[in-house]
Amino acid sequence: MNYSPVKDKENRYCLSTICMVLIMYLPSLCTKEKNYLSKYKANKDTLVNFNNKRNQEKVDTCNYIVPKNTEGRSNIIEHFKLIKKYFKHYNNNQEHTSSKWCSYINFWLNNEIRNEGNQSEKQTFDFYKKFINCDNELKDITKCKSSDIYYFDEKTFGQVKEIYDIYEKYRGFNAFKSGNNNLLPCSYAREFTEKFNNIIETGVHRNNNNLSNVLQDIKHLFEKNGLTSLKTCEPSIPELLPITYGHVDESTQSRTPSHSFNLTPILPSTVGIVLFSFFTYKVKWNFNLLF
């Protein structure tokens, strides 16, 4: 095939268009804050703080939801008060646009009823839903609805708890890493590494992009902030396993096109694919994640 100056010019134009698209969208995607740990810490600290203080929220008008002979009724009523205070706090605070706060209280409630040994765990969540729909100050809140508060089956609860346990081990390590005694930071770091590697070895993250992102985020934080503190640990802290991904096609090989190869029909389609991928990514990013 003969070399065509016109086609070559068209190819260069299309390539420059792709570059412009990448320049426009990649910075915002690459620099997007993905620190799940910071959101977890803020949500947990807020909830713990509210739970440790005397709660004056009024829930009397909806107490009838829980029959007087219900097991653990007083605790359920206290949870009503906590739910109300927590929901109002985040609904009124415009800085909190993420829905992670809603996911966290759902986990907290699941954890609480298990710790209390309540035999009617699923029914208790029916009470929570009815309360949210009953209370005049809560039922119109759209950031966290009654449908977002639900009972975790044991598998889901275990998986979410494993991630939060990793967060807690990292927080413990980070709190003590600057001290003179390395006993505590080394202990937390070892437990963190063991729990992290156990999850990686199960492979449960491979077909779950959300979980992979969470693991990548905490792995980056640990390696960024912890490496210099771990050199004195005895025995030494094992390395974190790499995060592998499933369904990766490694058969694709690169080719070098000749000067006469016409890219014009291909490159506009590529621009469309790139744009579609970026916008799809942004939409997926807004989904309500458990972590």
mmCIF file of C-alpha atoms in Angstrom:
data_model
loop_
_atom_site.group_PDB
_atom_site.id
_atom_site.type_symbol
_atom_site.label_atom_id
_atom_site.label_comp_id
_atom_site.label_asym_id
_atom_site.label_seq_id
_atom_site.Cartn_x
_atom_site.Cartn_y
_atom_site.Cartn_z
ATOM 1 C CA MET A 1 0.000 0.000 0.000
ATOM 2 C CA ASN A 2 1.208 3.516 -0.845
ATOM 3 C CA TYR A 3 1.879 6.163 1.709
ATOM 4 C CA SER A 4 -0.844 8.813 1.815
ATOM 5 C CA PRO A 5 -0.035 12.276 3.246
ATOM 6 C CA VAL A 6 -3.753 12.994 3.647
ATOM 7 C CA LYS A 7 -4.381 9.860 5.688
ATOM 8 C CA ASP A 8 -1.265 10.489 7.735
ATOM 9 C CA LYS A 9 -2.549 13.978 8.571
ATOM 10 C CA GLU A 10 -5.935 12.530 9.551
ATOM 11 C CA ASN A 11 -4.223 9.963 11.775
ATOM 12 C CA ARG A 12 -2.204 12.638 13.563
ATOM 13 C CA TYR A 13 -5.369 14.700 14.078
ATOM 14 C CA CYS A 14 -7.224 11.759 15.631
ATOM 15 C CA LEU A 15 -4.276 10.913 17.864
ATOM 16 C CA SER A 16 -4.112 14.497 19.097
ATOM 17 C CA THR A 17 -7.849 14.337 19.845
ATOM 18 C CA ILE A 18 -7.350 11.246 22.013
ATOM 19 C CA CYS A 19 -4.492 12.969 23.838
ATOM 20 C CA MET A 20 -6.712 15.958 24.548
ATOM 21 C CA VAL A 21 -9.416 13.672 25.953
ATOM 22 C CA LEU A 22 -6.898 11.923 28.194
ATOM 23 C CA ILE A 23 -5.487 15.232 29.422
ATOM 24 C CA MET A 24 -9.000 16.461 30.234
ATOM 25 C CA TYR A 25 -10.154 13.448 32.226
ATOM 26 C CA LEU A 26 -7.204 11.511 33.597
ATOM 27 C CA PRO A 27 -6.029 14.092 36.178
ATOM 28 C CA SER A 28 -9.399 14.209 37.908
ATOM 29 C CA LEU A 29 -9.636 10.416 37.961
ATOM 30 C CA CYS A 30 -6.095 9.779 39.083
ATOM 31 C CA THR A 31 -6.198 12.367 41.840
ATOM 32 C CA LYS A 32 -9.678 11.435 43.112
ATOM 33 C CA GLU A 33 -9.509 10.801 46.829
ATOM 34 C CA LYS A 34 -10.048 7.125 47.507
ATOM 35 C CA ASN A 35 -9.117 7.028 51.142
ATOM 36 C CA TYR A 36 -11.800 4.707 52.437
ATOM 37 C CA LEU A 37 -10.010 4.533 55.783
ATOM 38 C CA SER A 38 -10.465 8.246 56.507
ATOM 39 C CA LYS A 39 -14.212 7.978 55.852
ATOM 40 C CA TYR A 40 -14.438 4.914 58.079
ATOM 41 C CA LYS A 41 -12.554 6.675 60.874
ATOM 42 C CA ALA A 42 -14.752 9.784 60.707
ATOM 43 C CA ASN A 43 -17.988 7.797 60.650
ATOM 44 C CA LYS A 44 -16.969 5.470 63.462
ATOM 45 C CA ASP A 45 -15.645 8.250 65.687
ATOM 46 C CA THR A 46 -18.853 10.227 65.222
ATOM 47 C CA LEU A 47 -21.039 7.254 66.078
ATOM 48 C CA VAL A 48 -18.944 6.221 69.088
ATOM 49 C CA ASN A 49 -18.999 9.792 70.379
ATOM 50 C CA PHE A 50 -22.790 9.977 70.099
ATOM 51 C CA ASN A 51 -23.211 6.548 71.672
ATOM 52 C CA ASN A 52 -21.077 7.444 74.696
ATOM 53 C CA LYS A 53 -23.087 10.554 75.540
ATOM 54 C CA ARG A 54 -26.546 10.798 77.030
ATOM 55 C CA ASN A 55 -28.937 11.005 74.114
ATOM 56 C CA GLN A 56 -31.827 13.459 74.394
ATOM 57 C CA GLU A 57 -33.428 12.710 71.030
ATOM 58 C CA LYS A 58 -37.209 12.354 71.219
ATOM 59 C CA VAL A 59 -38.518 9.069 69.828
ATOM 60 C CA ASP A 60 -41.608 8.620 72.024
ATOM 61 C CA THR A 61 -44.099 8.975 69.196
ATOM 62 C CA CYS A 62 -42.645 5.898 67.476
ATOM 63 C CA ASN A 63 -41.908 3.665 70.466
ATOM 64 C CA TYR A 64 -45.153 1.785 69.878
ATOM 65 C CA ILE A 65 -43.407 0.057 66.965
ATOM 66 C CA VAL A 66 -41.642 -2.219 69.450
ATOM 67 C CA PRO A 67 -44.100 -4.293 71.534
ATOM 68 C CA LYS A 68 -43.465 -4.062 75.277
ATOM 69 C CA ASN A 69 -42.699 -7.768 75.599
ATOM 70 C CA THR A 70 -40.003 -7.653 72.887
ATOM 71 C CA GLU A 71 -36.599 -9.049 73.880
ATOM 72 C CA GLY A 72 -34.039 -6.241 74.276
ATOM 73 C CA ARG A 73 -36.688 -3.540 73.839
ATOM 74 C CA SER A 74 -34.811 -0.915 75.870
ATOM 75 C CA ASN A 75 -31.681 -1.366 73.726
ATOM 76 C CA ILE A 76 -33.724 -1.081 70.545
ATOM 77 C CA ILE A 77 -35.244 2.196 71.783
ATOM 78 C CA GLU A 78 -31.747 3.502 72.551
ATOM 79 C CA HIS A 79 -30.723 2.537 69.022
ATOM 80 C CA PHE A 80 -33.681 4.571 67.737
ATOM 81 C CA LYS A 81 -32.271 7.618 69.525
ATOM 82 C CA LEU A 82 -28.787 6.986 68.162
ATOM 83 C CA ILE A 83 -30.058 6.483 64.619
ATOM 84 C CA LYS A 84 -31.950 9.768 64.826
ATOM 85 C CA LYS A 85 -29.005 11.766 66.160
ATOM 86 C CA TYR A 86 -26.574 10.222 63.659
ATOM 87 C CA PHE A 87 -28.885 10.695 60.657
ATOM 88 C CA LYS A 88 -29.611 14.317 61.551
ATOM 89 C CA HIS A 89 -25.912 15.065 62.013
ATOM 90 C CA TYR A 90 -24.949 13.903 58.534
ATOM 91 C CA ASN A 91 -28.059 15.176 56.817
ATOM 92 C CA ASN A 92 -27.462 18.696 58.172
ATOM 93 C CA ASN A 93 -23.730 18.705 57.436
ATOM 94 C CA GLN A 94 -23.188 19.688 53.809
ATOM 95 C CA GLU A 95 -19.537 18.616 53.909
ATOM 96 C CA HIS A 96 -20.533 14.948 54.046
ATOM 97 C CA THR A 97 -21.641 14.106 50.519
ATOM 98 C CA SER A 98 -20.541 10.473 50.654
ATOM 99 C CA SER A 99 -23.058 7.794 51.611
ATOM 100 C CA LYS A 100 -20.426 5.833 53.555
ATOM 101 C CA TRP A 101 -21.871 7.126 56.824
ATOM 102 C CA CYS A 102 -25.101 5.307 56.031
ATOM 103 C CA SER A 103 -23.237 2.073 55.289
ATOM 104 C CA TYR A 104 -21.283 2.326 58.520
ATOM 105 C CA ILE A 105 -24.272 2.638 60.863
ATOM 106 C CA ASN A 106 -25.847 -0.316 59.072
ATOM 107 C CA PHE A 107 -22.753 -2.386 59.899
ATOM 108 C CA TRP A 108 -22.671 -1.035 63.457
ATOM 109 C CA LEU A 109 -26.270 -2.088 64.059
ATOM 110 C CA ASN A 110 -25.548 -5.541 62.633
ATOM 111 C CA ASN A 111 -22.571 -5.846 64.950
ATOM 112 C CA GLU A 112 -24.471 -4.606 68.004
ATOM 113 C CA ILE A 113 -27.368 -7.033 67.753
ATOM 114 C CA ARG A 114 -24.930 -9.910 67.333
ATOM 115 C CA ASN A 115 -22.976 -8.821 70.405
ATOM 116 C CA GLU A 116 -26.194 -8.523 72.390
ATOM 117 C CA GLY A 117 -27.156 -12.084 71.496
ATOM 118 C CA ASN A 118 -30.589 -11.023 70.321
ATOM 119 C CA GLN A 119 -32.426 -14.065 68.972
ATOM 120 C CA SER A 120 -34.688 -11.961 66.735
ATOM 121 C CA GLU A 121 -31.993 -10.203 64.731
ATOM 122 C CA LYS A 122 -33.914 -9.869 61.459
ATOM 123 C CA GLN A 123 -37.045 -8.667 63.239
ATOM 124 C CA THR A 124 -34.984 -5.993 64.994
ATOM 125 C CA PHE A 125 -34.058 -4.532 61.615
ATOM 126 C CA ASP A 126 -37.734 -4.407 60.734
ATOM 127 C CA PHE A 127 -38.141 -2.191 63.813
ATOM 128 C CA TYR A 128 -35.302 0.075 62.629
ATOM 129 C CA LYS A 129 -36.898 0.444 59.182
ATOM 130 C CA LYS A 130 -40.321 1.188 60.640
ATOM 131 C CA PHE A 131 -38.832 3.760 62.993
ATOM 132 C CA ILE A 132 -37.072 5.629 60.176
ATOM 133 C CA ASN A 133 -40.330 5.719 58.201
ATOM 134 C CA CYS A 134 -42.278 6.761 61.301
ATOM 135 C CA ASP A 135 -40.164 9.624 62.648
ATOM 136 C CA ASN A 136 -41.100 12.951 61.079
ATOM 137 C CA GLU A 137 -37.508 14.203 61.128
ATOM 138 C CA LEU A 138 -36.085 11.108 59.436
ATOM 139 C CA LYS A 139 -38.594 9.789 56.945
ATOM 140 C CA ASP A 140 -37.843 12.455 54.328
ATOM 141 C CA ILE A 141 -34.052 12.079 54.496
ATOM 142 C CA THR A 142 -32.869 10.764 51.131
ATOM 143 C CA LYS A 143 -29.165 10.361 51.901
ATOM 144 C CA CYS A 144 -29.919 7.302 54.005
ATOM 145 C CA LYS A 145 -33.312 5.630 53.698
ATOM 146 C CA SER A 146 -34.964 2.810 55.587
ATOM 147 C CA SER A 147 -34.112 0.473 52.701
ATOM 148 C CA ASP A 148 -30.404 1.153 53.361
ATOM 149 C CA ILE A 149 -30.695 -0.318 56.854
ATOM 150 C CA TYR A 150 -30.913 -4.079 56.571
ATOM 151 C CA TYR A 151 -29.753 -7.316 58.143
ATOM 152 C CA PHE A 152 -26.468 -8.814 56.900
ATOM 153 C CA ASP A 153 -26.322 -12.547 56.359
ATOM 154 C CA GLU A 154 -23.354 -14.152 58.095
ATOM 155 C CA LYS A 155 -21.187 -14.238 54.970
ATOM 156 C CA THR A 156 -21.668 -10.550 54.188
ATOM 157 C CA PHE A 157 -21.214 -9.551 57.815
ATOM 158 C CA GLY A 158 -17.998 -11.565 58.047
ATOM 159 C CA GLN A 159 -16.535 -10.004 54.900
ATOM 160 C CA VAL A 160 -17.317 -6.440 55.960
ATOM 161 C CA LYS A 161 -16.017 -7.089 59.466
ATOM 162 C CA GLU A 162 -12.728 -8.427 58.070
ATOM 163 C CA ILE A 163 -12.153 -5.152 56.239
ATOM 164 C CA TYR A 164 -13.009 -3.065 59.295
ATOM 165 C CA ASP A 165 -10.714 -5.256 61.413
ATOM 166 C CA ILE A 166 -7.892 -4.442 58.991
ATOM 167 C CA TYR A 167 -8.699 -0.753 59.363
ATOM 168 C CA GLU A 168 -8.493 -1.061 63.144
ATOM 169 C CA LYS A 169 -5.112 -2.827 62.996
ATOM 170 C CA TYR A 170 -3.778 -0.074 60.757
ATOM 171 C CA ARG A 171 -5.142 2.624 63.073
ATOM 172 C CA GLY A 172 -3.438 0.927 66.016
ATOM 173 C CA PHE A 173 -0.164 0.718 64.138
ATOM 174 C CA ASN A 174 -0.365 4.319 62.966
ATOM 175 C CA ALA A 175 -1.117 5.581 66.480
ATOM 176 C CA PHE A 176 1.990 4.021 68.039
ATOM 177 C CA LYS A 177 4.521 3.942 65.191
ATOM 178 C CA SER A 178 6.268 7.158 66.300
ATOM 179 C CA GLY A 179 6.832 6.032 69.880
ATOM 180 C CA ASN A 180 10.089 4.845 71.409
ATOM 181 C CA ASN A 181 8.775 1.346 72.064
ATOM 182 C CA ASN A 182 8.181 -0.670 68.898
ATOM 183 C CA LEU A 183 6.360 -3.531 70.639
ATOM 184 C CA LEU A 184 2.840 -2.230 69.978
ATOM 185 C CA PRO A 185 3.343 -0.919 66.420
ATOM 186 C CA CYS A 186 5.085 -4.145 65.412
ATOM 187 C CA SER A 187 2.281 -6.205 66.915
ATOM 188 C CA TYR A 188 -0.392 -4.199 65.099
ATOM 189 C CA ALA A 189 1.600 -4.293 61.854
ATOM 190 C CA ARG A 190 1.980 -8.069 62.048
ATOM 191 C CA GLU A 191 -1.739 -8.568 62.688
ATOM 192 C CA PHE A 192 -2.575 -6.136 59.891
ATOM 193 C CA THR A 193 -0.334 -7.992 57.447
ATOM 194 C CA GLU A 194 -1.694 -11.401 58.403
ATOM 195 C CA LYS A 195 -5.321 -10.312 57.996
ATOM 196 C CA PHE A 196 -4.608 -8.515 54.719
ATOM 197 C CA ASN A 197 -2.723 -11.456 53.212
ATOM 198 C CA ASN A 198 -5.413 -13.890 54.343
ATOM 199 C CA ILE A 199 -7.997 -11.950 52.336
ATOM 200 C CA ILE A 200 -5.733 -11.812 49.279
ATOM 201 C CA GLU A 201 -5.103 -15.564 49.461
ATOM 202 C CA THR A 202 -8.840 -16.305 49.393
ATOM 203 C CA GLY A 203 -9.103 -14.468 46.063
ATOM 204 C CA VAL A 204 -12.494 -13.065 47.064
ATOM 205 C CA HIS A 205 -11.481 -9.631 45.759
ATOM 206 C CA ARG A 206 -10.723 -10.716 42.195
ATOM 207 C CA ASN A 207 -14.218 -10.278 40.847
ATOM 208 C CA ASN A 208 -15.145 -7.431 43.178
ATOM 209 C CA ASN A 209 -13.777 -4.091 42.023
ATOM 210 C CA ASN A 210 -15.030 -2.267 45.109
ATOM 211 C CA LEU A 211 -13.216 -4.641 47.451
ATOM 212 C CA SER A 212 -10.075 -4.458 45.304
ATOM 213 C CA ASN A 213 -10.127 -0.655 45.525
ATOM 214 C CA VAL A 214 -10.510 -0.801 49.296
ATOM 215 C CA LEU A 215 -7.609 -3.230 49.649
ATOM 216 C CA GLN A 216 -5.416 -1.222 47.278
ATOM 217 C CA ASP A 217 -6.122 1.941 49.244
ATOM 218 C CA ILE A 218 -5.153 0.503 52.639
ATOM 219 C CA LYS A 219 -2.148 -1.311 51.136
ATOM 220 C CA HIS A 220 -0.877 1.963 49.709
ATOM 221 C CA LEU A 221 -1.299 3.733 53.057
ATOM 222 C CA PHE A 222 0.494 1.005 54.974
ATOM 223 C CA GLU A 223 3.424 0.822 52.566
ATOM 224 C CA LYS A 224 3.667 4.612 52.383
ATOM 225 C CA ASN A 225 3.555 5.277 56.132
ATOM 226 C CA GLY A 226 4.872 2.093 57.645
ATOM 227 C CA LEU A 227 7.975 0.830 55.908
ATOM 228 C CA THR A 228 10.519 2.881 57.863
ATOM 229 C CA SER A 229 8.896 1.899 61.158
ATOM 230 C CA LEU A 230 9.042 -1.833 60.463
ATOM 231 C CA LYS A 231 12.785 -2.285 60.074
ATOM 232 C CA THR A 232 13.302 -2.872 63.796
ATOM 233 C CA CYS A 233 10.483 -5.414 64.245
ATOM 234 C CA GLU A 234 11.460 -8.890 65.416
ATOM 235 C CA PRO A 235 10.517 -11.214 63.900
ATOM 236 C CA SER A 236 10.362 -9.219 60.688
ATOM 237 C CA ILE A 237 7.003 -8.250 59.213
ATOM 238 C CA PRO A 238 6.157 -10.201 56.036
ATOM 239 C CA GLU A 239 5.474 -8.243 52.865
ATOM 240 C CA LEU A 240 1.929 -7.545 51.767
ATOM 241 C CA LEU A 241 0.833 -9.803 48.933
ATOM 242 C CA PRO A 242 0.143 -8.146 45.576
ATOM 243 C CA ILE A 243 -3.488 -7.532 44.695
ATOM 244 C CA THR A 244 -4.277 -9.707 41.697
ATOM 245 C CA TYR A 245 -7.254 -9.246 39.429
ATOM 246 C CA GLY A 246 -9.371 -11.856 37.683
ATOM 247 C CA HIS A 247 -10.340 -12.128 34.038
ATOM 248 C CA VAL A 248 -7.182 -10.427 32.788
ATOM 249 C CA ASP A 249 -6.492 -11.093 29.128
ATOM 250 C CA GLU A 250 -2.736 -11.165 28.655
ATOM 251 C CA SER A 251 -2.860 -12.451 25.084
ATOM 252 C CA THR A 252 -3.022 -8.989 23.561
ATOM 253 C CA GLN A 253 0.217 -8.139 21.806
ATOM 254 C CA SER A 254 1.291 -4.749 20.553
ATOM 255 C CA ARG A 255 1.833 -4.140 16.879
ATOM 256 C CA THR A 256 3.705 -1.443 15.039
ATOM 257 C CA PRO A 257 1.571 -0.184 12.129
ATOM 258 C CA SER A 258 3.153 0.759 8.845
ATOM 259 C CA HIS A 259 3.059 4.320 7.602
ATOM 260 C CA SER A 260 0.314 3.444 5.159
ATOM 261 C CA PHE A 261 -2.040 1.904 7.766
ATOM 262 C CA ASN A 262 -5.189 4.028 8.002
ATOM 263 C CA LEU A 263 -6.194 4.775 11.624
ATOM 264 C CA THR A 264 -8.978 7.169 10.698
ATOM 265 C CA PRO A 265 -11.899 4.692 11.036
ATOM 266 C CA ILE A 266 -10.511 3.302 14.306
ATOM 267 C CA LEU A 267 -9.465 6.351 16.282
ATOM 268 C CA PRO A 268 -12.826 8.158 16.450
ATOM 269 C CA SER A 269 -14.318 4.957 17.841
ATOM 270 C CA THR A 270 -11.490 4.825 20.347
ATOM 271 C CA VAL A 271 -12.329 8.355 21.483
ATOM 272 C CA GLY A 272 -15.917 7.262 22.029
ATOM 273 C CA ILE A 273 -14.812 4.215 23.994
ATOM 274 C CA VAL A 274 -12.468 6.309 26.138
ATOM 275 C CA LEU A 275 -15.198 8.842 26.900
ATOM 276 C CA PHE A 276 -17.728 6.108 27.649
ATOM 277 C CA SER A 277 -15.279 4.359 29.967
ATOM 278 C CA PHE A 278 -14.517 7.538 31.890
ATOM 279 C CA PHE A 279 -18.171 8.488 32.343
ATOM 280 C CA THR A 280 -19.057 4.918 33.306
ATOM 281 C CA TYR A 281 -16.247 5.020 35.863
ATOM 282 C CA LYS A 282 -17.620 8.210 37.369
ATOM 283 C CA VAL A 283 -21.120 6.764 37.609
ATOM 284 C CA LYS A 284 -19.853 3.585 39.252
ATOM 285 C CA TRP A 285 -17.832 5.660 41.700
ATOM 286 C CA ASN A 286 -21.024 7.161 43.071
ATOM 287 C CA PHE A 287 -22.565 3.802 43.930
ATOM 288 C CA ASN A 288 -23.162 3.167 47.586
ATOM 289 C CA LEU A 289 -20.361 0.858 48.743
ATOM 290 C CA LEU A 290 -20.340 -1.169 51.896
ATOM 291 C CA PHE A 291 -16.888 0.009 52.882
#
